Coordinates of C-alpha atoms and ligand atoms in Angstrom, one line a residue:
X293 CA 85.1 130.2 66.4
X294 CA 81.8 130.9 66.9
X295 CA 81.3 133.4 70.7
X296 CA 79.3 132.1 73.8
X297 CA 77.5 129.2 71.8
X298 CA 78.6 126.3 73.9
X299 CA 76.8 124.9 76.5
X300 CA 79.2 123.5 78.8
X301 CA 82.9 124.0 79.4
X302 CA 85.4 121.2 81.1
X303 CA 89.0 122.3 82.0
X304 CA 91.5 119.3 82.8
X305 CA 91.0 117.2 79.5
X306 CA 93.0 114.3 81.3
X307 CA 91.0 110.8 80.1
X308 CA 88.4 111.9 82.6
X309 CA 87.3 115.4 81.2
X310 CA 88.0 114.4 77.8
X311 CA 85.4 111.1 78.4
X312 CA 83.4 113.0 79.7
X313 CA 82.8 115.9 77.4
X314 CA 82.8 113.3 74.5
X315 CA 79.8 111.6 76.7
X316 CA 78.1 114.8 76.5
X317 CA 78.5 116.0 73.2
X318 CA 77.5 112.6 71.8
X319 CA 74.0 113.5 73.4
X320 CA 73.6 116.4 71.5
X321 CA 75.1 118.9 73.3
X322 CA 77.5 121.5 72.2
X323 CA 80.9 121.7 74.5
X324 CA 84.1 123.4 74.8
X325 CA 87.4 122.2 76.9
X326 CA 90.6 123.6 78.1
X327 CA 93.6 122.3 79.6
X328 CA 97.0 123.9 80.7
X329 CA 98.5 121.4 78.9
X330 CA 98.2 122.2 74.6
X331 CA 98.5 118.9 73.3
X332 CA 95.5 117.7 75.4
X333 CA 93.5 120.3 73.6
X334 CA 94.7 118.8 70.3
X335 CA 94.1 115.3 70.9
X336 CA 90.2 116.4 72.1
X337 CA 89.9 118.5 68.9
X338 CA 91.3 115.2 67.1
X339 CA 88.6 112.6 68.6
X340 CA 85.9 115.4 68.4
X341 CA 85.3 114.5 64.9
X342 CA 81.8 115.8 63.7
X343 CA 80.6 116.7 67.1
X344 CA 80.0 120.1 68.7
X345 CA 83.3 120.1 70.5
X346 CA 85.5 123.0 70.4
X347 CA 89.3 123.2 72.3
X348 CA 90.6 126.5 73.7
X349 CA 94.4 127.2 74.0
X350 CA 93.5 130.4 76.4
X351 CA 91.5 130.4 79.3
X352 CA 90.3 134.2 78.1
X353 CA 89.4 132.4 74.8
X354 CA 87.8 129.3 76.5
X355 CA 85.5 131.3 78.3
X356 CA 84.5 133.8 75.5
X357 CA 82.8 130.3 74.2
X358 CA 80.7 129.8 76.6
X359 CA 76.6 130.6 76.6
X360 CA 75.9 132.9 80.1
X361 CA 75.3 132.1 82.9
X362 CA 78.1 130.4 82.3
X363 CA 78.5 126.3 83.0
X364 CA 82.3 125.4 83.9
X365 CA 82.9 122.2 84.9
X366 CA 86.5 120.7 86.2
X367 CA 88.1 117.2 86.5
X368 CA 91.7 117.8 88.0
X369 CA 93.3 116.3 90.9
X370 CA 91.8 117.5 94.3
X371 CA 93.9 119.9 96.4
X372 CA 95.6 123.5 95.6
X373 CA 94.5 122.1 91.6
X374 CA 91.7 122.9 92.5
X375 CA 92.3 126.1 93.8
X376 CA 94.4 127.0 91.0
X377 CA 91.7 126.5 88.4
X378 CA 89.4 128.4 90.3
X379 CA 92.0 131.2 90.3
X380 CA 92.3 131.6 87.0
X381 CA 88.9 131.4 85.8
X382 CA 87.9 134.4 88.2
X383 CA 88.7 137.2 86.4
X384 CA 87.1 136.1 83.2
X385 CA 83.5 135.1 85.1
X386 CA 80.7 137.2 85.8
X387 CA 78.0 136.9 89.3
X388 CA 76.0 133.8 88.1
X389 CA 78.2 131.7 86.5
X390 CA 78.7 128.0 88.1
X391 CA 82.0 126.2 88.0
X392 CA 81.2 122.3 88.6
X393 CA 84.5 120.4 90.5
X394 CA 84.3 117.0 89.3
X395 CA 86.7 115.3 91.0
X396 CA 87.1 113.8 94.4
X397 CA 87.6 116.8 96.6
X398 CA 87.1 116.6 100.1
X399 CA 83.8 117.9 101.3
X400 CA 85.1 120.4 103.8
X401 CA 87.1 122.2 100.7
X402 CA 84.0 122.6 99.1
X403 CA 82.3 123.9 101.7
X404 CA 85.0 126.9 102.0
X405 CA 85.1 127.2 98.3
X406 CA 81.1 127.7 97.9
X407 CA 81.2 129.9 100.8
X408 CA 83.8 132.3 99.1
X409 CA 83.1 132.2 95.9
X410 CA 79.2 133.1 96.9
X411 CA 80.9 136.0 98.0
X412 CA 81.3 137.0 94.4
X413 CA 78.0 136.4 92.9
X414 CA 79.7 132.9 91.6
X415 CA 78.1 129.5 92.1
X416 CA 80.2 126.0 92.9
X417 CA 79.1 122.8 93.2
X418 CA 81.0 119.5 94.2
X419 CA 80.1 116.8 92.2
X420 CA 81.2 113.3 92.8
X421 CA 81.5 111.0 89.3
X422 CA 82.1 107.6 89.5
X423 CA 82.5 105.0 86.9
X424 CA 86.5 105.7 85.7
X425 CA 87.4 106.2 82.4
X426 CA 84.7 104.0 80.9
X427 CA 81.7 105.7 83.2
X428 CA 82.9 108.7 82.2
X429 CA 83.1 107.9 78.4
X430 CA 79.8 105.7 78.4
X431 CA 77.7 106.7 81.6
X432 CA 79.0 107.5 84.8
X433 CA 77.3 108.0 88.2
X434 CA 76.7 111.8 89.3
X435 CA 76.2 113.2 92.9
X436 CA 75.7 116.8 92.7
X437 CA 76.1 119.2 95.8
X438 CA 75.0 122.7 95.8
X439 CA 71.9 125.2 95.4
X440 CA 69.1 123.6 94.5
X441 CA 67.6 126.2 91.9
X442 CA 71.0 125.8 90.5
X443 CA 71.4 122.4 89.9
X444 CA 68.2 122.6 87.0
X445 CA 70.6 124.5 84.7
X446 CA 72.5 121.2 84.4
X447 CA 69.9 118.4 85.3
X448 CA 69.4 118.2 81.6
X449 CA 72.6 117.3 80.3
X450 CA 73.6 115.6 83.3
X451 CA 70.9 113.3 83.0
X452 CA 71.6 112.6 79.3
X453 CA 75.1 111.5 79.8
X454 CA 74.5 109.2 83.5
X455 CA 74.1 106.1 82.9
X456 CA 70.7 104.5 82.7
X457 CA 68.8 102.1 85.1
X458 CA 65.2 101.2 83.9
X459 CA 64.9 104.6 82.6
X460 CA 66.4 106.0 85.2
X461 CA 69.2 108.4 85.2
X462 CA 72.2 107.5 87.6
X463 CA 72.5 111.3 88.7
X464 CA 70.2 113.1 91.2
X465 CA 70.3 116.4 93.3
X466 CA 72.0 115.1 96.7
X467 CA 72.0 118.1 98.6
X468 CA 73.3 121.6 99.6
X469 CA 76.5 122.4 100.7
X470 CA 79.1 119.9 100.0
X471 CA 76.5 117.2 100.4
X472 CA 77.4 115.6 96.6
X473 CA 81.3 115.3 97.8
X474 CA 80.1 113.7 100.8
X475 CA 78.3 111.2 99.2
X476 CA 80.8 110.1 96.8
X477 CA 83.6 109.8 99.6
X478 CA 81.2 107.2 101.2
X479 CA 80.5 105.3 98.0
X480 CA 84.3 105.4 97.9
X481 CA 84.6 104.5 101.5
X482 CA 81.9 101.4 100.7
X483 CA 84.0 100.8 97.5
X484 CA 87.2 100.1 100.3
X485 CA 84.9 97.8 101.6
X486 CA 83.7 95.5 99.0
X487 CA 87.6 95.3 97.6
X488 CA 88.9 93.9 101.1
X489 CA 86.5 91.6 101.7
X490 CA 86.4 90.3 97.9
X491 CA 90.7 90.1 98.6
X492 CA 89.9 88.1 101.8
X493 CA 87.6 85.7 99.9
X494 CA 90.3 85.3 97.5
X495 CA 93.3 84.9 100.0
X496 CA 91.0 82.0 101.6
X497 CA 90.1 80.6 98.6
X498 CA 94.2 80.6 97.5
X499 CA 96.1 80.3 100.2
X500 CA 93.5 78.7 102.2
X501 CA 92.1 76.3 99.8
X502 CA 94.6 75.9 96.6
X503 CA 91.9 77.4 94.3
X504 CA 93.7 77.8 91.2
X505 CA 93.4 81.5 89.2
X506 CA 91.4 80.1 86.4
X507 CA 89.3 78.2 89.6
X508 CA 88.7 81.4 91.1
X509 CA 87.5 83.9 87.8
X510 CA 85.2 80.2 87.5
X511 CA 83.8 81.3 90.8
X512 CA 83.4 84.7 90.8
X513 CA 82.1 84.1 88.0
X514 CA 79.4 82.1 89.2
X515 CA 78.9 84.1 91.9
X516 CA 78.4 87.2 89.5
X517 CA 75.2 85.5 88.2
X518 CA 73.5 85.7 91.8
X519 CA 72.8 87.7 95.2
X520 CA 75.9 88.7 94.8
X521 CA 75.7 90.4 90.7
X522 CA 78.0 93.5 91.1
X523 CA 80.7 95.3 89.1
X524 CA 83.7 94.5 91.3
X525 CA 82.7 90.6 91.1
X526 CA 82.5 91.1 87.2
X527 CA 86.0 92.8 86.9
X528 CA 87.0 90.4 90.0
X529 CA 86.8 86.9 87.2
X530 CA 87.9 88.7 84.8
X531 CA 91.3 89.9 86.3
X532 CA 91.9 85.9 87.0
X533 CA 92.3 84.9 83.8
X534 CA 94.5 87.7 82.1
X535 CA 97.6 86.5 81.4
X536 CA 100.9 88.2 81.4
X537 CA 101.8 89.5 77.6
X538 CA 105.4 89.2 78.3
X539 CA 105.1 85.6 81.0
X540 CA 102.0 84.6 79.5
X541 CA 101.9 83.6 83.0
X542 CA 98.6 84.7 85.0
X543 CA 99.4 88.7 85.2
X544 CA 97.8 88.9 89.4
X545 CA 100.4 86.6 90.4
X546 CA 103.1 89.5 88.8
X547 CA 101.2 91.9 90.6
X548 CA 103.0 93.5 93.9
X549 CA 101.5 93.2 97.2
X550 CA 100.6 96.3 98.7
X551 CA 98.1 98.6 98.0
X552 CA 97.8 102.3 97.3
X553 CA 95.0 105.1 98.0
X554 CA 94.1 108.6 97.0
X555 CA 92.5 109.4 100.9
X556 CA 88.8 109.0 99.9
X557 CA 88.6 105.4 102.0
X558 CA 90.4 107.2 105.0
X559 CA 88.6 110.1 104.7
X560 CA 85.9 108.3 104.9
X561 CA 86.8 106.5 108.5
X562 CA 88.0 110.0 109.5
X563 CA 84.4 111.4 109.3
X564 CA 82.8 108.8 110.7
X565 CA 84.9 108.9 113.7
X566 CA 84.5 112.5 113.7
X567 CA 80.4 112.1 113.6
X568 CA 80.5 109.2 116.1
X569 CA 79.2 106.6 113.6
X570 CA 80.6 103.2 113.6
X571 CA 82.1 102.4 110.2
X572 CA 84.4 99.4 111.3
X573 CA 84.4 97.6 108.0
X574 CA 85.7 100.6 106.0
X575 CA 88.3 101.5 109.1
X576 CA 89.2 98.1 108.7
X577 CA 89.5 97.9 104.7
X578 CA 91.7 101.5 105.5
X579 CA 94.0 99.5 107.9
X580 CA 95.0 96.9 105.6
X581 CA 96.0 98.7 102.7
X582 CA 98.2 100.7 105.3
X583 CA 99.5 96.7 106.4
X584 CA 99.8 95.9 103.4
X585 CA 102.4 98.7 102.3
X586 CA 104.4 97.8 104.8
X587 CA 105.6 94.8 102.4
X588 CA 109.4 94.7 103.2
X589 CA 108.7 94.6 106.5
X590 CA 105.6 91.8 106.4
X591 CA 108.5 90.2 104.5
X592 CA 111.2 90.4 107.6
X593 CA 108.2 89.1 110.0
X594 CA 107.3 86.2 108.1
X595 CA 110.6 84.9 109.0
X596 CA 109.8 85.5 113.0
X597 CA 106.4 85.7 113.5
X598 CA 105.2 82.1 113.1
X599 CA 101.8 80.9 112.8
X600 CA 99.0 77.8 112.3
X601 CA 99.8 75.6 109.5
X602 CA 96.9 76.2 106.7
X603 CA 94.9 73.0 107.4
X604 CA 91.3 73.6 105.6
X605 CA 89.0 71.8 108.3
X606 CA 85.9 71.6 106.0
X607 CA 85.4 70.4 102.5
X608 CA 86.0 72.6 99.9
X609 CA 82.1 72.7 98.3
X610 CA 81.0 73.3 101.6
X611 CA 83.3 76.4 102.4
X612 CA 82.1 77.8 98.6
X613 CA 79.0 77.9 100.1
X614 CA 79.5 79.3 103.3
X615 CA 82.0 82.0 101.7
X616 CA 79.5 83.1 99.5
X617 CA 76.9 83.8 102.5
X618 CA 79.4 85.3 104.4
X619 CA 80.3 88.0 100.9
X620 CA 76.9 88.4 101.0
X621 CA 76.4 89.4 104.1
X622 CA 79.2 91.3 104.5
X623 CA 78.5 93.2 101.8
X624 CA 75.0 94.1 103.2
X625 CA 77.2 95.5 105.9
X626 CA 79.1 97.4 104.5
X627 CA 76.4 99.4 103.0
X628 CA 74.4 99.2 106.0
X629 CA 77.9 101.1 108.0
X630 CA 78.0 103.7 104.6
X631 CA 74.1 104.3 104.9
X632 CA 74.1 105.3 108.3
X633 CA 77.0 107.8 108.0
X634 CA 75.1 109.6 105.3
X635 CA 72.3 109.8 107.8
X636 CA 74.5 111.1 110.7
X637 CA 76.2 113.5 108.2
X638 CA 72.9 114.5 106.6
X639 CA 71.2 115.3 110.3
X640 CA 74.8 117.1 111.3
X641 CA 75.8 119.4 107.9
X642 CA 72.1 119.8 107.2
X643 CA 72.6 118.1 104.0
X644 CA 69.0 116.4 103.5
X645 CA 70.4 113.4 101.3
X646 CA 67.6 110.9 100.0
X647 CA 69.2 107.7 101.2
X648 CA 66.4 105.7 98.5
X649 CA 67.8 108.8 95.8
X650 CA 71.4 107.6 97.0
X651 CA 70.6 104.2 96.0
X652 CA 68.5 104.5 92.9
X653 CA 71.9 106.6 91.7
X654 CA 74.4 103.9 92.4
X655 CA 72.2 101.2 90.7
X656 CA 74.4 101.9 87.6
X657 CA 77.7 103.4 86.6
X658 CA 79.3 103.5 89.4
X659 CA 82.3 100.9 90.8
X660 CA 79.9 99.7 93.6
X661 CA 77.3 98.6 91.6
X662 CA 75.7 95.9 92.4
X663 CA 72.1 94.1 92.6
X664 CA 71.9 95.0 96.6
X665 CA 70.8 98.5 95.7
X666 CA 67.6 97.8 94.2
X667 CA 66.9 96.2 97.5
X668 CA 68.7 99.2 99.4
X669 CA 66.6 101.5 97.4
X670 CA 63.5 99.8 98.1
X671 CA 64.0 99.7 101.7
X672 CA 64.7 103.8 102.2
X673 CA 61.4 104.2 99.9
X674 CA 59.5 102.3 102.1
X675 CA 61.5 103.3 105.2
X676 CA 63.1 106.5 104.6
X677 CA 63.8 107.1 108.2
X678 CA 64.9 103.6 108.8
X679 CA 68.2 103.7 111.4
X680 CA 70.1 100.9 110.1
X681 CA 69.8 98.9 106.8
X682 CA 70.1 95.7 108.9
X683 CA 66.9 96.6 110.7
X684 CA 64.7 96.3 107.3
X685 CA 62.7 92.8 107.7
X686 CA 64.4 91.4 104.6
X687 CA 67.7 92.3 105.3
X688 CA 67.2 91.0 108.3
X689 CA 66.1 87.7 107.5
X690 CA 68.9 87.5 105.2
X691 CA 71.7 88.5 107.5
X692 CA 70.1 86.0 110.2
X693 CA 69.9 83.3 107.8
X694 CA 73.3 83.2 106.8
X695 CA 75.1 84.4 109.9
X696 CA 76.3 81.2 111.1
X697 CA 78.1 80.5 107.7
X698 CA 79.6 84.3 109.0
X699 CA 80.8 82.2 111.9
X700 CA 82.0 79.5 110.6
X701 CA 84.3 81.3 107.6
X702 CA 85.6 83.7 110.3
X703 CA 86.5 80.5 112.7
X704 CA 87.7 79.0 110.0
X705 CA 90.2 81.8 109.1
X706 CA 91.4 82.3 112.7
X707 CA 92.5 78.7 112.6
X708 CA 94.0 78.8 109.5
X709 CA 96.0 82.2 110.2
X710 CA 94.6 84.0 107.2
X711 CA 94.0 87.3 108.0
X712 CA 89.9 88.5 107.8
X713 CA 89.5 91.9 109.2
X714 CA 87.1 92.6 107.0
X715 CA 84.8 89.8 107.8
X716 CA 85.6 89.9 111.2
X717 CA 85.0 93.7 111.4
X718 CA 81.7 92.9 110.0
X719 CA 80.5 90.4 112.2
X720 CA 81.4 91.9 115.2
X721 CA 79.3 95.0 114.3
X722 CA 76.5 92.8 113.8
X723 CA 76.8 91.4 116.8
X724 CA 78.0 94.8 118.6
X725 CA 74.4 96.1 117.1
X726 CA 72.4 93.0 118.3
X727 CA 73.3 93.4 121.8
X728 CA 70.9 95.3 124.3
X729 CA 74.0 95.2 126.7
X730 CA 77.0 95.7 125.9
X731 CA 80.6 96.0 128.1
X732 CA 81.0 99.7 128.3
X733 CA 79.4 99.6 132.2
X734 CA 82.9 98.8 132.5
X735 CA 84.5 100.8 130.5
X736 CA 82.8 103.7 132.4
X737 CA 83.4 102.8 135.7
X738 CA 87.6 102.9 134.6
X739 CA 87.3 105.6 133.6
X740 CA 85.1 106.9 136.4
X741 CA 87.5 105.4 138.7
X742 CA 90.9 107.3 137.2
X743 CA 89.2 110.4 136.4
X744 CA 86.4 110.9 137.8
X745 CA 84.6 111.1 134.4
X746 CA 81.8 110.4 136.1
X747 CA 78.9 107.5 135.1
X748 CA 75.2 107.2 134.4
X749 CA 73.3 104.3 135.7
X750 CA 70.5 102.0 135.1
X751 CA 68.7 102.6 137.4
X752 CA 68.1 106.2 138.2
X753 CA 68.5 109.6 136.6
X754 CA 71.9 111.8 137.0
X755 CA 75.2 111.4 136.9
X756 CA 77.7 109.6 139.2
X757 CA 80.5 109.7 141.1
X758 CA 82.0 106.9 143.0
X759 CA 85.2 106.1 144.8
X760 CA 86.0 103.2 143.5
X761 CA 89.5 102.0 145.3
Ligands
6PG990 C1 85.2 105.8 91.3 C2 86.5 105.6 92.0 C3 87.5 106.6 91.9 C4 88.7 106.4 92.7 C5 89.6 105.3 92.4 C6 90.9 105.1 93.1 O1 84.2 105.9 91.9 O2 85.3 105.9 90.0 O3 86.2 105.5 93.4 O4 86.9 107.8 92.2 O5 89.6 107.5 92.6 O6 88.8 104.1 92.4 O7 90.8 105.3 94.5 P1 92.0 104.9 95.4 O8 93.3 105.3 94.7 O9 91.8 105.6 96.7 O10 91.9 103.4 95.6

């Protein structure tokens, strides 16, 4: 075992770390890993095969391998993992080192964690990856957080094993602080996003319209090959059409109702209420996983809570159409709501995140890939300051253009009792943002008039006070 010759250390060789080192060495450079767990060394050591990968059954011994300043990077589960990992690296590091957390931490853990282990001479950076176990394996997205001068120690092998978008690496610098965990939970939060209102297409397209599974993979399909190109479309046809190895019946109709989350999605909301931004589409993709948990009791309702017989009122080519538009726009929303949280959070932790950087790095790799971003990206070159995606001209146009086929798929859906809160989130924050009035006069005066929280008015300067019974 050769001493302090490897480059870059992972510890948590779950399929993450272990994909990822793999990615890494296959680019030429050499790595070591360590896990708590023995046989995960083994199996690394196994699929090494001729590359520069070496396993460590001791944490003393894993370090002893690695080139100083030392490079420790860490997929394992967010929470006290975390900590623990931290903990028992410590006493073999030296002031200088940099452990990497790879995983989806929340950003206000990293925060403490840079701020205490700076205390020791020791660098951390959170580091968001997306991509899963192939990403990871073949080219994952990267969002780095930390100290600047820092991050050029690992540009170079970051670079190497990010996926590539026209010769351009899907990893960037995003920011200090715990700016590269904050990033990734709003990709995660956008991610929420796209999957409900992809599952609300679906339920009108099923329920709503009798669209058979091999129909629907036929139209996501189709819609994969336009506006709409993205990642969760792609996997979207291709989940259709797997069949059952056991049924050989269509395996999504085996699949139980009600979904489950890690936090990112709700941290996400959580922030953004916290920051004052309006995220509706994500809060709203949050809620229904919550609804959709509750699946015994859904199940008791249904037998109470009567609604509208599903009548489709419009043809069924038509309402392709107009369902496709509405996606579309939708989707623009939904970045447009994750965009401006990054700018509220960049302007309130001081994290001075690129939003055209943000974009360029989610082009590929990552699950909310999709052909919007080029135009995203494009529109925080040219605008880097701009408020609100939905205020670039072509977004604009776009949005305008197909907002009445908004209206109609939303109508539509009230009639027919399927539930849209996605879509409907969506539009209504259109709306909400298009309005130079909106009903709050009101809402102040209540609350003026039982408790004197006092109002601002129109008209002149100062704040008011009124009697109002
Ligand atoms: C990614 C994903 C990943 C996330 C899973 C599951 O970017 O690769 O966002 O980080 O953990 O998609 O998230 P939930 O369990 O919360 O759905």
């Amino acid at each position: 075992m050769n001493s302090q010759q490897y480059e870059i250390g992972m510890v948590g060789l779950g399929v993450m770390g272990r994909n990822l080192l793999l990615n890494m060495a296959d680019h030429g450079y050499a790595v070591a890993g360590y896990d708590l767990d023995g046989d995960k060394v083994a199996e690394l050591q196994t699929e090494a095969g001729t590359r520069d990968i070496q396993g460590a059954k001791t944490v003393a011994d894993f370090v002893a391998l690695l080139r100083s300043p030392r490079v420790v990077m860490m997929l394992v589960p967010a929470g006290n993992a975390v900590d623990a990992v931290i903990h028992d690296l410590l006493p073999y590091l030296a002031a200088g080192d940099l452990i990497i957390d790879a995983g989806n931490s929340h950003f206000s853990d990293t925060d403490l964690r840079q701020k205490t282990l700076a205390n020791q001479g020791i660098h951390f950076f959170g580091m968001g990856v997306s991509g899963g176990e192939d990403g990871a394996r073949h080219g994952p997205s990267m969002m780095p957080g930390g100290a600047q001068d820092v991050y050029e120690r690992v540009r170079p092998v970051l670079e190497a094993a990010a996926a590539q978008v026209d010769g351009d690496p899907c990893v960037a610098y995003m920011g200090p602080g715990s700016a590269g965990h904050y990033v990734k939970m709003v990709h995660n939060g956008i991610e929420y996003a796209l999957m409900q209102l992809i599952a609300e297409s679906y339920d009108l397209l099923h329920r709503g319209y009798g669209l058979t599974d091999a129909e629907l993979s036929y139209v996501y399909a189709e819609w994969n090959q336009g506006e709409l190109n993205s990642f969760l479309l792609e996997i979207t046809s291709d989940i259709f059409i797997k069949r059952d190895a056991q049924t050989n019946q269509p395996l999504i109709d085996e699949v139980l109702d009600a979904a489950k989350q890690k936090g990112t999605g709700k941290w996400t909301s959580q922030d953004a209420m916290n920051l004052g931004t309006p995220t509706p589409t994500i809060d709203a993709a949050v809620a229904m996983r919550n609804l959709s948990a509750l699946k015994e009791e859904r199940t008791a309702a249904s037998q109470l809570l009567t609604g509208p017989e599903i009548k489709p009122a419009v043809a069924r080519a038509e309402f392709l159409t107009q369902l496709h538009n509405a996606l579309h726009v939708t989707m623009i929303i939904s970045y447009a709501q994750g965009m401006a949280q990054l700018q509220s959070a960049s302007a309130a932790y001081g994290y001075h995140i690129d939003l055209s950087v943000v974009a360029r790095i989610w082009r590929g790799g990552c699950i909310i890939r999709a052909a919007l971003l080029e135009d995203i990206r494009r529109a925080y070159t040219t605008q880097p300051d701009l408020p609100n995606l939905l205020l670039d001209e072509k977004f604009s146009q776009v949005v305008i253009e197909r907002m009445a086929d908004l209206r109609s798929i939303v109508g539509a859906a009230a009639q027919m009792g399927i539930p849209t809160p996605g879509l409907m989130a969506s539009l209504a924050y259109f709306d909400g943002y298009r309005s130079a009035r909106l009903p709050a006069n009101l809402i102040q005066a209540q609350r003026d008039d039982f408790g004197a929280h006092t109002y601002e008015r129109i008209d002149q300067q100062g704040v008011f006070h009124t009697e109002w019974s």
